[in-house]
XYZ file of C-alpha atoms in Angstrom:
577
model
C -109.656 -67.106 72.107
C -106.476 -66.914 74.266
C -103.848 -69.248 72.723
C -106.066 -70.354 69.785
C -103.370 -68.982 67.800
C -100.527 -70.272 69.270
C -101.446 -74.593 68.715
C -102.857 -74.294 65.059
C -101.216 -76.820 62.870
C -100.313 -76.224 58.926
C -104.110 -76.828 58.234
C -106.956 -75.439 59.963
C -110.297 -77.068 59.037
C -113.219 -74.986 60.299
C -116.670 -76.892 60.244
C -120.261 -76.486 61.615
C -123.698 -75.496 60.975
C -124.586 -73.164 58.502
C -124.879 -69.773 59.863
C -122.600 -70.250 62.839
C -119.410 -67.918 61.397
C -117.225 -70.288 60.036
C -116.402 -68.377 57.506
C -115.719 -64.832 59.975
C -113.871 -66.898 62.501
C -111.872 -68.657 59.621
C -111.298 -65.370 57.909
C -110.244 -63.886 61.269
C -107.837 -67.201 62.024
C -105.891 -66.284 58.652
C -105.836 -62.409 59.308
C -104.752 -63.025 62.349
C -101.426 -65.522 61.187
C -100.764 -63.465 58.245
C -100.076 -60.527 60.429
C -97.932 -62.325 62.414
C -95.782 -63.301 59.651
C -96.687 -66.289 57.786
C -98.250 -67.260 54.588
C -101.568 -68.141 55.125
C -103.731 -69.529 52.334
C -107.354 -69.451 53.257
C -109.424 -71.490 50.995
C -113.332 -71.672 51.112
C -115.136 -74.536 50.075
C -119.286 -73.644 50.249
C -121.385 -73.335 47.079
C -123.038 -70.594 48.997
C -119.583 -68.859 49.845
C -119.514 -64.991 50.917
C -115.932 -65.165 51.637
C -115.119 -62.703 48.951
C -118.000 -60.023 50.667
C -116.354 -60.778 54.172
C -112.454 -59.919 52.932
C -113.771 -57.472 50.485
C -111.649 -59.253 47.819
C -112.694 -60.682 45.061
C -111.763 -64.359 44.650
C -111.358 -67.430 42.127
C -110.082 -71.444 42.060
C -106.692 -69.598 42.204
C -104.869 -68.330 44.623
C -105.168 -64.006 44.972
C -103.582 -61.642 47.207
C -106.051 -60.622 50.068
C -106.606 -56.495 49.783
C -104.861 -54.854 53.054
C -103.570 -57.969 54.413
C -99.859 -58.691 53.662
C -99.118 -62.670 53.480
C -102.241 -63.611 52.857
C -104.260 -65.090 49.585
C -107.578 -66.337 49.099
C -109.294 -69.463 47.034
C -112.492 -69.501 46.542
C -112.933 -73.053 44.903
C -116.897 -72.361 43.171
C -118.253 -75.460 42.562
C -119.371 -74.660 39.201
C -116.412 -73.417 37.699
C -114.593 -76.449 39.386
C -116.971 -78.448 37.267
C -116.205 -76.284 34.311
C -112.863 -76.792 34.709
C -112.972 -80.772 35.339
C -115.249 -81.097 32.531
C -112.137 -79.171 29.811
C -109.631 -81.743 31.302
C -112.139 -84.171 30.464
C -112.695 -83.302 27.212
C -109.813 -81.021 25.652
C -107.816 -84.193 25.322
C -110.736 -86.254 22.835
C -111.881 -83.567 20.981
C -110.805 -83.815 17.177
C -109.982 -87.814 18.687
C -112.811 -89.378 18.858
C -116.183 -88.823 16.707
C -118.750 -85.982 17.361
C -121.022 -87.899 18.660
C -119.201 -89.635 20.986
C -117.889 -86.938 22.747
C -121.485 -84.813 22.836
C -121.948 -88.245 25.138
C -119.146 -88.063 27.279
C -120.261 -83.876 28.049
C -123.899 -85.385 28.267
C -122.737 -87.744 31.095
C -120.781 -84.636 32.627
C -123.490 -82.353 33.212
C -125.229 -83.874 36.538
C -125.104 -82.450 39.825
C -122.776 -85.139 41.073
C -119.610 -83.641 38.641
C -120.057 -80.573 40.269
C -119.669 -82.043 43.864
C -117.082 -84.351 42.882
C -115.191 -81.891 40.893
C -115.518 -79.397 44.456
C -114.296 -82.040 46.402
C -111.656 -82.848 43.629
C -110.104 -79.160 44.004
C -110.646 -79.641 48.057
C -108.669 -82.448 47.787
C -105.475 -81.292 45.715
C -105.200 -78.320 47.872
C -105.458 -80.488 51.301
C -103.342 -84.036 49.068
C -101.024 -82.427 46.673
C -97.757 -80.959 48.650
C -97.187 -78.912 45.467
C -100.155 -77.421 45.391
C -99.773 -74.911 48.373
C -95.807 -75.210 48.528
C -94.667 -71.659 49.862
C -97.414 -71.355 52.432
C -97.037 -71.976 55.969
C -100.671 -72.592 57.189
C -103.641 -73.123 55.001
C -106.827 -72.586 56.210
C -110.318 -73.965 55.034
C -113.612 -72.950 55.427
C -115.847 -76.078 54.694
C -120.025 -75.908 53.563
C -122.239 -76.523 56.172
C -121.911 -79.440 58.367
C -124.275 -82.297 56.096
C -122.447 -81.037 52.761
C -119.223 -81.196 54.262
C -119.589 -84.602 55.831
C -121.527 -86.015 52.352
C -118.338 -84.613 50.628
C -115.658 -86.169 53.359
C -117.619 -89.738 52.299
C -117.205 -89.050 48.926
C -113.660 -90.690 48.149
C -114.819 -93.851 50.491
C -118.028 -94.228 47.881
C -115.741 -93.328 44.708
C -112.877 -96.072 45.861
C -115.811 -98.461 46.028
C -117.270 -97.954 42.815
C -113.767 -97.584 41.088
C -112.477 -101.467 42.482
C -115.629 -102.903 41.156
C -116.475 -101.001 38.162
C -115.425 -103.068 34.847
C -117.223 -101.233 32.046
C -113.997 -98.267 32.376
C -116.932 -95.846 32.052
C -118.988 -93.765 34.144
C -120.715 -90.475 35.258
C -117.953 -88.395 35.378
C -115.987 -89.342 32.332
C -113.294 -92.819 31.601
C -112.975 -93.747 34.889
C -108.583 -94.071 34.771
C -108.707 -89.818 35.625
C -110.872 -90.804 38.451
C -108.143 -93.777 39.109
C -105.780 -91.101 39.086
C -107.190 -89.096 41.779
C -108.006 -91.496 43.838
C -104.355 -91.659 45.411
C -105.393 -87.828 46.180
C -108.218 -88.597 47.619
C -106.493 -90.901 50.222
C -103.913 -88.894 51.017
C -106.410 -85.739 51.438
C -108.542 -88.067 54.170
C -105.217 -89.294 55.544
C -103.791 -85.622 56.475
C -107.033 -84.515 57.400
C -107.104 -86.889 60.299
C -103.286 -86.633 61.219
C -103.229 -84.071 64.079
C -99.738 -83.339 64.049
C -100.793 -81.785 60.648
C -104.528 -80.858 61.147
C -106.920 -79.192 63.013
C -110.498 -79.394 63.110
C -112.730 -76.696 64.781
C -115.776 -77.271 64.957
C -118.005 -74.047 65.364
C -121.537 -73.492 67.077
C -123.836 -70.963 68.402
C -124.884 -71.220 71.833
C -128.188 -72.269 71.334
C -129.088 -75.772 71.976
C -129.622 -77.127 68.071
C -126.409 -75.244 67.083
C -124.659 -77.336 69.742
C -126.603 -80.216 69.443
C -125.499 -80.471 65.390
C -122.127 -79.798 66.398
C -121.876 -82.750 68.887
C -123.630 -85.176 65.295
C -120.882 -83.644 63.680
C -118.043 -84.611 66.193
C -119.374 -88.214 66.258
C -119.578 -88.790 62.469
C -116.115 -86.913 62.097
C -114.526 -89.368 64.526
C -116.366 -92.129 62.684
C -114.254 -90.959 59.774
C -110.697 -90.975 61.537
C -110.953 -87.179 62.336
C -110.841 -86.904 66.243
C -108.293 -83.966 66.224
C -110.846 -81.473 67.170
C -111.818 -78.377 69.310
C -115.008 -76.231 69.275
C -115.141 -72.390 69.208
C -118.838 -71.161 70.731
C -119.329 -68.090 68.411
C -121.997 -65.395 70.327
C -122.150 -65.484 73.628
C -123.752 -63.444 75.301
C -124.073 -61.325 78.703
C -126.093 -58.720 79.516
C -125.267 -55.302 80.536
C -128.266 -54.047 81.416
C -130.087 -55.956 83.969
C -133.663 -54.736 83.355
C -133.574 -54.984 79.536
C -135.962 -58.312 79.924
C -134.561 -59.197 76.023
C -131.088 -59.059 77.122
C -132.017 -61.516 80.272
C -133.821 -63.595 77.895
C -130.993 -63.724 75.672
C -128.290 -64.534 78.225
C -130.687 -67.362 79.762
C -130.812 -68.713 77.196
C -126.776 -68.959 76.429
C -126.238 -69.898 79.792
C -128.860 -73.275 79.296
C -127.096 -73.798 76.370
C -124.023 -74.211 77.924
C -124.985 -76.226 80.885
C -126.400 -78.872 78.108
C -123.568 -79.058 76.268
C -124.071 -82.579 74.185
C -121.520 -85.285 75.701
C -119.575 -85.435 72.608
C -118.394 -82.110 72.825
C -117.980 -82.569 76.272
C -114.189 -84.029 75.952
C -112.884 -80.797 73.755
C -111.036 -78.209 74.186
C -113.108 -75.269 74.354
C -112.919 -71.120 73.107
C -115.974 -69.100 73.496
C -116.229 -66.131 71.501
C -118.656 -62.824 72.420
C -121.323 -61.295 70.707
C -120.477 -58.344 68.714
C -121.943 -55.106 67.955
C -121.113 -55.161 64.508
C -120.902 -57.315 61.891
C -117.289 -58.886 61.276
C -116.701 -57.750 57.461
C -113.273 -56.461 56.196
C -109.780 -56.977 57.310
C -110.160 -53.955 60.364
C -113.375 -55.565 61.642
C -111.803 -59.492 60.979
C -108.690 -58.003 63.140
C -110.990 -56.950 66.661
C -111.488 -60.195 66.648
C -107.903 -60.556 68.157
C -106.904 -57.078 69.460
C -110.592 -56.121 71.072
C -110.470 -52.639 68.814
C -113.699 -52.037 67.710
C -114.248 -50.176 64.546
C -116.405 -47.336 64.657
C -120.418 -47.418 64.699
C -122.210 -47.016 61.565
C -125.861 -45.492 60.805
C -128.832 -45.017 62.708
C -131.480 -46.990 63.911
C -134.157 -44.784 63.286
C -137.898 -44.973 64.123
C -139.664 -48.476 63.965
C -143.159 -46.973 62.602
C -143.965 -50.965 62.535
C -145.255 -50.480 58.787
C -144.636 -54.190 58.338
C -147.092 -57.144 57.804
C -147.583 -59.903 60.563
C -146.874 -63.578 60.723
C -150.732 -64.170 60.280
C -150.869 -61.740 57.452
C -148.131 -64.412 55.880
C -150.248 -67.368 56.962
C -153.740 -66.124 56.120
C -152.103 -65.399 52.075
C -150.257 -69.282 52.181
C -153.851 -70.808 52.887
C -156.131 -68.827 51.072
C -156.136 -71.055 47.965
C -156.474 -74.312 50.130
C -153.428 -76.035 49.134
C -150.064 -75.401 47.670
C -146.383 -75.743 48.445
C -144.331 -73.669 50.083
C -140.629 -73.936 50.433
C -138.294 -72.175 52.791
C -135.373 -71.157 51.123
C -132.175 -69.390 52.656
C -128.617 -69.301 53.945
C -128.427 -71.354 56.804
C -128.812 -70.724 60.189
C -131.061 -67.851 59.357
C -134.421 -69.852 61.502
C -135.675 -71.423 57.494
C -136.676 -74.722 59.575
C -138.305 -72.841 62.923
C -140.100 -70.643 60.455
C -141.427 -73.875 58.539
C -142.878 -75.225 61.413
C -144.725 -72.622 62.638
C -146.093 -72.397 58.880
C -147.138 -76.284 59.932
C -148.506 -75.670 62.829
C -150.982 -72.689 61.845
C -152.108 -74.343 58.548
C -152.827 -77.264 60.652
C -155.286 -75.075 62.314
C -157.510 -74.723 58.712
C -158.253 -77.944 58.366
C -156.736 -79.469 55.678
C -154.146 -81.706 54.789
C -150.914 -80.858 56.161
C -147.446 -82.585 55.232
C -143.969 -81.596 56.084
C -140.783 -82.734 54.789
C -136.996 -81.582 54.512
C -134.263 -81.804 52.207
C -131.320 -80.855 54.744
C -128.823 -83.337 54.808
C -128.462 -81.950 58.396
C -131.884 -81.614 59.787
C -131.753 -84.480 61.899
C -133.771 -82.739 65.255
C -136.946 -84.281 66.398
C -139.994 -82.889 65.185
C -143.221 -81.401 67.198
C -145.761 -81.267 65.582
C -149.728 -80.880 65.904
C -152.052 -83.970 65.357
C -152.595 -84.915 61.797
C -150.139 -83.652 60.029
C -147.369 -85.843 58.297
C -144.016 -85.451 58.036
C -141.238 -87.300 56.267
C -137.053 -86.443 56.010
C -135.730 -87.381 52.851
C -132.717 -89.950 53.907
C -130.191 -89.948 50.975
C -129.617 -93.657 52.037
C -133.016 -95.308 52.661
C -134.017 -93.663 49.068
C -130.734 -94.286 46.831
C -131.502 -98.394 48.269
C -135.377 -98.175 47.432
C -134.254 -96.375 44.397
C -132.010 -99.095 43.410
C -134.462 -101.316 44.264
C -137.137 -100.462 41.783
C -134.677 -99.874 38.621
C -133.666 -103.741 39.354
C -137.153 -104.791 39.197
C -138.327 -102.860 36.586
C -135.654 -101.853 34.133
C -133.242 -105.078 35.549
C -136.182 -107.451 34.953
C -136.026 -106.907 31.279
C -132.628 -107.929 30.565
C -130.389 -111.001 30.742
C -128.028 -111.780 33.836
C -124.581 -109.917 32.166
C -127.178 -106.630 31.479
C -128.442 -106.913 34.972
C -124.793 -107.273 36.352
C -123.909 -104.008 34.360
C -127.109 -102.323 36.070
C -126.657 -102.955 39.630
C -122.692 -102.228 38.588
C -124.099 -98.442 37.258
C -126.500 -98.148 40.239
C -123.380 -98.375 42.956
C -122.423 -95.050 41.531
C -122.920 -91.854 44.144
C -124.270 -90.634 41.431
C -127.259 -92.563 42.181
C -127.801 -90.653 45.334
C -128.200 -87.130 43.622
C -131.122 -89.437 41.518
C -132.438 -90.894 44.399
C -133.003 -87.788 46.306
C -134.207 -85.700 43.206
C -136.959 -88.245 42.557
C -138.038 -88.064 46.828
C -138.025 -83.962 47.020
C -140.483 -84.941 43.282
C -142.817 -87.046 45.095
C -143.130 -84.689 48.376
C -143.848 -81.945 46.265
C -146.486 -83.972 44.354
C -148.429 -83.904 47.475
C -149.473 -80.586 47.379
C -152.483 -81.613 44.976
C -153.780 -82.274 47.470
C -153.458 -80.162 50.507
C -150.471 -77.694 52.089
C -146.600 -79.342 51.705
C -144.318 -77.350 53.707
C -140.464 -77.877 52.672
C -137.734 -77.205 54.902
C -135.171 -76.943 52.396
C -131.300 -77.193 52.675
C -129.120 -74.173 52.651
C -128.767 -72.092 49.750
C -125.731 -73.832 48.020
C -127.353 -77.273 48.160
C -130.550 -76.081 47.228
C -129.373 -74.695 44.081
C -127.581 -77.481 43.083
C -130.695 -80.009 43.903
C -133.043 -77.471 41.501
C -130.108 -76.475 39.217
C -130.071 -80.505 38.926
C -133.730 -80.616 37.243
C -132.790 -80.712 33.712
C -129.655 -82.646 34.424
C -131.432 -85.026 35.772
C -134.238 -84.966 33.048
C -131.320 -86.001 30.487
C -130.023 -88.397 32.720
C -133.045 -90.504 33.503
C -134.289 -90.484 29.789
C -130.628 -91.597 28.784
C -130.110 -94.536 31.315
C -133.383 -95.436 33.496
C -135.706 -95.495 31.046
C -139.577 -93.247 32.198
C -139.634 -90.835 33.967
C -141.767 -90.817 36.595
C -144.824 -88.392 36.329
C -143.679 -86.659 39.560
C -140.639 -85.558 38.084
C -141.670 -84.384 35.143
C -144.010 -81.952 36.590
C -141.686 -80.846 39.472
C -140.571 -77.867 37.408
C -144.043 -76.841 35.732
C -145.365 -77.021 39.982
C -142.279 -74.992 40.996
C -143.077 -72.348 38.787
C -146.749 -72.027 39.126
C -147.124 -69.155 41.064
C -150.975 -70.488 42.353
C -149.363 -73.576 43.598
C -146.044 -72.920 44.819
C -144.948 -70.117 47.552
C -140.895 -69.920 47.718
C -140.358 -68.010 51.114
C -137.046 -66.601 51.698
C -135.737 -66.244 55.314
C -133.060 -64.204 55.665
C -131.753 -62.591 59.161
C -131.075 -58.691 59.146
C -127.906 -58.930 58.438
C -125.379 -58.306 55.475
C -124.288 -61.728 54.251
C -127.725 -63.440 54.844
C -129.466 -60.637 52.722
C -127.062 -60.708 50.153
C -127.303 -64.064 49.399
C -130.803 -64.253 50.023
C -131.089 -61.587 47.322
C -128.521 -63.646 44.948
C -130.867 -66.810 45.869
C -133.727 -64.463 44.850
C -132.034 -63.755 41.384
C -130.941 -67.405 40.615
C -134.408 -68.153 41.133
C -136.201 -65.782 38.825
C -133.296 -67.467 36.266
C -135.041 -70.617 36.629
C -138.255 -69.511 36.100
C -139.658 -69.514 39.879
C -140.885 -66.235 41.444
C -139.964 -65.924 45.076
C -143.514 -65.147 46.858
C -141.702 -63.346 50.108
C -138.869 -62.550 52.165
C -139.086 -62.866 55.965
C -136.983 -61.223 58.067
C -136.387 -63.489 60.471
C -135.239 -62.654 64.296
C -135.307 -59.210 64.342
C -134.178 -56.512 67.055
C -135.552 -53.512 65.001
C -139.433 -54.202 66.007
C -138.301 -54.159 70.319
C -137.201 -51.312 72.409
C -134.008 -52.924 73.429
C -132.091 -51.269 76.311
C -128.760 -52.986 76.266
C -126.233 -51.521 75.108
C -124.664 -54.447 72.998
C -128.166 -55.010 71.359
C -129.193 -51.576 71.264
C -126.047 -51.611 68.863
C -127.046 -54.630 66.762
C -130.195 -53.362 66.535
C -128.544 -49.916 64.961
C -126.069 -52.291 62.730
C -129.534 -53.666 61.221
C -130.997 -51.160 60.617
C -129.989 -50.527 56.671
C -130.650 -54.131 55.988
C -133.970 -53.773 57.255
C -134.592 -50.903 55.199
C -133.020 -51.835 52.436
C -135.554 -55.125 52.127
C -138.473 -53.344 52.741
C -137.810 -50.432 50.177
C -136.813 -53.178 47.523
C -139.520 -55.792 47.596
C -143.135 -55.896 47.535
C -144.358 -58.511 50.516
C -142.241 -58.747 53.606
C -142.725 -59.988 56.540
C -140.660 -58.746 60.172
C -140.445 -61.376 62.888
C -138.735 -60.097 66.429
C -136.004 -61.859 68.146
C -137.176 -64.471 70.231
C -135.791 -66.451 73.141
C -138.312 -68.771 71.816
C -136.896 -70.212 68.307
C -140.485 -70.169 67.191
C -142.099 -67.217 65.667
C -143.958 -64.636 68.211
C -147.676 -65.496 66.934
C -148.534 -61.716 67.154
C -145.584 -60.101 66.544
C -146.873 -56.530 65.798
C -149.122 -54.322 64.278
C -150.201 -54.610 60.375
C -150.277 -52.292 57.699
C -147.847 -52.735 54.882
């Protein structure tokens, strides 16, 4: 990371897949500048955000001092409490103005899934737009969602100017449309210094592994598409062996290396920084700081004995299938191995016999799929449904009313809004299918997730109050969610502190809705193999607690080994637990 440091502009956009350490390498970025001097804001931008676990502070939508790190503050902007707070501006002004009634409506309309993004992005935006905003600090750094969020949220003000110009009814989703009026000049100037490079800098950051660097070259192409071509990519893990004759350590490294050599064309052109595997997680302004001076902090715990005591990938598989159908969902931060871990679900229920159907909801998860003969498989595209959506409500609700009510319609149906819809209704039918045989979701990471289920009764509200039925698919997606016979909710974590923690807060949110989590995987492992390197033999000690800690604590897990394979070892160990 030689001279990173020295060429970063007044804002610092970090981007990539989830799970790649955007928010470490971000974290480590503004350490690094504060202690050189400047004011660094550092402002994170996921639903799913751990920046307050990685700097040990905790944060809010404003700006707070950073414990132990002089210069710098932190923003968490949480996408509910930005929709909290966009819905008071909303409707502090009208209350004791306008009747009761009126204004029940107005919070009514402000309650979908789509205020909470917009308001997000709204808060993005007047950090990144408004000059006042972060006057006093000399760099601002962001750490964005993971790489389909973040792009769905950078087309955001293009779909909002749209619907703006043409709507004429002065109403809409998010409240009288002038506040949106008024923050559409933020919007554009947000977009506008985003892609000026003499003021912006985007990293994009991967793993080196091909489908990290394969999503990271998508992301370079669709950024560019936007106007952002000021980028450079940071490879975050790589790898080389110290011990020769470990053969996971060779694996490992081979598998880096190939990486590498494929590197996708479109990231071909960038300037490069690779950074290296570390023995220890990256938590807390002393770890954040080796980042840059190479000091490592000392080890922590002990390994321990691997008595294997844990239960086997078929031990998962055989209790999916016994009942003969069902739906299971893979839920988890990302880059934790939810999508390599649905497949391989796929592929061995394939192998009973019966009806086999896979789908995701990531707006990312764009790879092709391989899978066995017979089974089905569809990706929910946010833009091929929101235009068959649209389609129906103009035949069947738009066929019922004159041309100045159909005008209105297709006027309403231009709103993003319609997306969130759209894509509720498809992730409805897909899970419908599990009637009649196995429906395997690959679902996106956490902080989308929750807001596509903690959409269910928004949307409920919203489709009785404008589009008429619902259809029966929807209204038993809840009732099948929480039907523990039917529905298996598996959550995939990697031994590790952030991905545990959140899988454990995803756990929690969860039970809150009514939907008991069937198991946790622990998904590429070190504990189960008798590593030799040195560098692993120390990640494999830095695991250790989190290991424990998820067997002592819950009732069915399930222990899969690091593989140079992304797919699951079919017999990983011995049985028991």
């Amino acid at each position: 990371m030689e001279g990173f440091l020295d060429r970063v502009p007044r804002h610092v956009f970090f981007t990539g897949k989830g799970g790649v350490g955007k928010t470490t390498l971000a974290s480590a970025t503004a350490v690094a500048l504060a202690d050189a001097g400047r004011r660094v804001l550092l402002v994170c931008t996921d639903p799913a955000s751990n920046l307050d676990e990685v700097l040990g502070t905790p944060l809010g939508l404003a700006p707070r001092p950073v414990n132990g790190v002089d210069g710098l503050y932190g923003v968490n902007v949480d996408p509910e409490e930005a929709a909290r707070a966009y819905r008071e501006r909303v409707l502090g002004p009208v209350r004791g103005v306008l009747p009761e009634e009126a204004v029940r409506s107005i919070e009514e309309q402000l309650s979908g899934a789509c205020t909470v993004e917009i308001a997000a992005f709204g808060e993005f935006a007047r950090l990144l737009g408004d000059p006042e905003a972060t006057d006093g600090f000399d760099h601002v750094v962001f750490d964005t969602a993971p790489t389909g969020h973040t792009l769905r949220l950078l087309e955001l003000p293009a779909a909002w100017t749209q619907f703006i110009a043409t709507n004429v009814t002065g109403t809409s989703c998010l409240g009288p449309l002038s506040g949106l009026r008024e923050q559409e000049a933020r919007f554009r100037a947000a977009l506008e210094r985003l892609a000026d490079p003499d003021q912006t800098e985007v990293v994009l950051v991967a793993r080196p592994d091909r489908a990290s660097l394969a999503e990271a070259g998508r992301a370079s192409a669709e950024l560019a598409a936007l106007g952002l071509g000021n980028q450079c990519l940071v490879v975050n893990g790589v790898f080389r062996a110290q011990d020769p004759d470990d053969p996971v350590a060779r694996a490992w490294e081979a598998r880096v290396h190939e990486a590498l050599e494929a590197l996708p064309p479109a990231l071909r052109g960038l300037q490069r920084w690779e950074v290296s595997l570390r023995p220890y997680e990256l938590v807390g302004a002393g770890a954040l700081r080796s980042l840059w001076n190479g000091q490592r902090p000392p080890a922590e715990g002990d390994a321990g004995a691997w008595d294997a005591n844990h239960q086997s990938l078929d031990a998962l598989v055989e209790g999916i299938a016994a009942p003969g159908r069902g739906l299971v969902l893979t839920m988890g931060k990302g880059g934790v191995g939810k999508t390599t871990v649905a497949l391989e679900l796929v592929r061995r229920l394939a192998e009973t016999g019966r009806p086999v159907h896979f789908t995701t909801t990531d707006p990312a998860g764009r790879r092709p799929l391989d899978l066995p003969a017979g089974v089905t498989a569809t990706r929910i595209d946010p833009k091929a449904e929101t235009r068959a959506y649209a389609a129906e409500v103009m035949e069947t609700v738009g066929g019922e009313l004159d041309e100045e009510g159909r005008a209105l319609l297709a006027e309403d149906l231009r709103s993003p809004c319609t997306e969130e819809i759209a894509v509720f209704r498809a992730f409805a039918r897909e899970a419908a299918r599990s009637e009649q045989g196995f429906v395997v979701v690959d679902t996106a990471p956490t902080g989308h997730t929750l807001l596509l289920l903690d959409a269910a009764q928004a949307y409920h509200r919203e489709v009785l109050r404008s589009r008429g039925d619902l259809p029966e698919t929807v209204r038993r997606l809840l009732p099948r969610l929480r039907d523990p016979e039917l529905t298996r909710v598996l959550l995939v974590t990697l031994p590790e502190a952030t991905p545990v923690h959140e899988a454990a807060s995803l756990e929690a949110d969860l039970r809150r809705a009514g939907i008991e989590p069937y198991a946790w995987v622990l998904n590429q492992s070190l504990t189960p193999l008798p590593v030799t390197d040195p560098l692993l033999r120390a990640r494999r000690r830095a695991e250790a607690r989190y290991v424990r800690d998820v067997l002592e604590n819950h009732p069915r897990v399930f222990v899969l080994p690091w593989s140079a394979d992304p797919r699951p070892d079919p017999d990983p160990g011995k049985e028991g637990r």
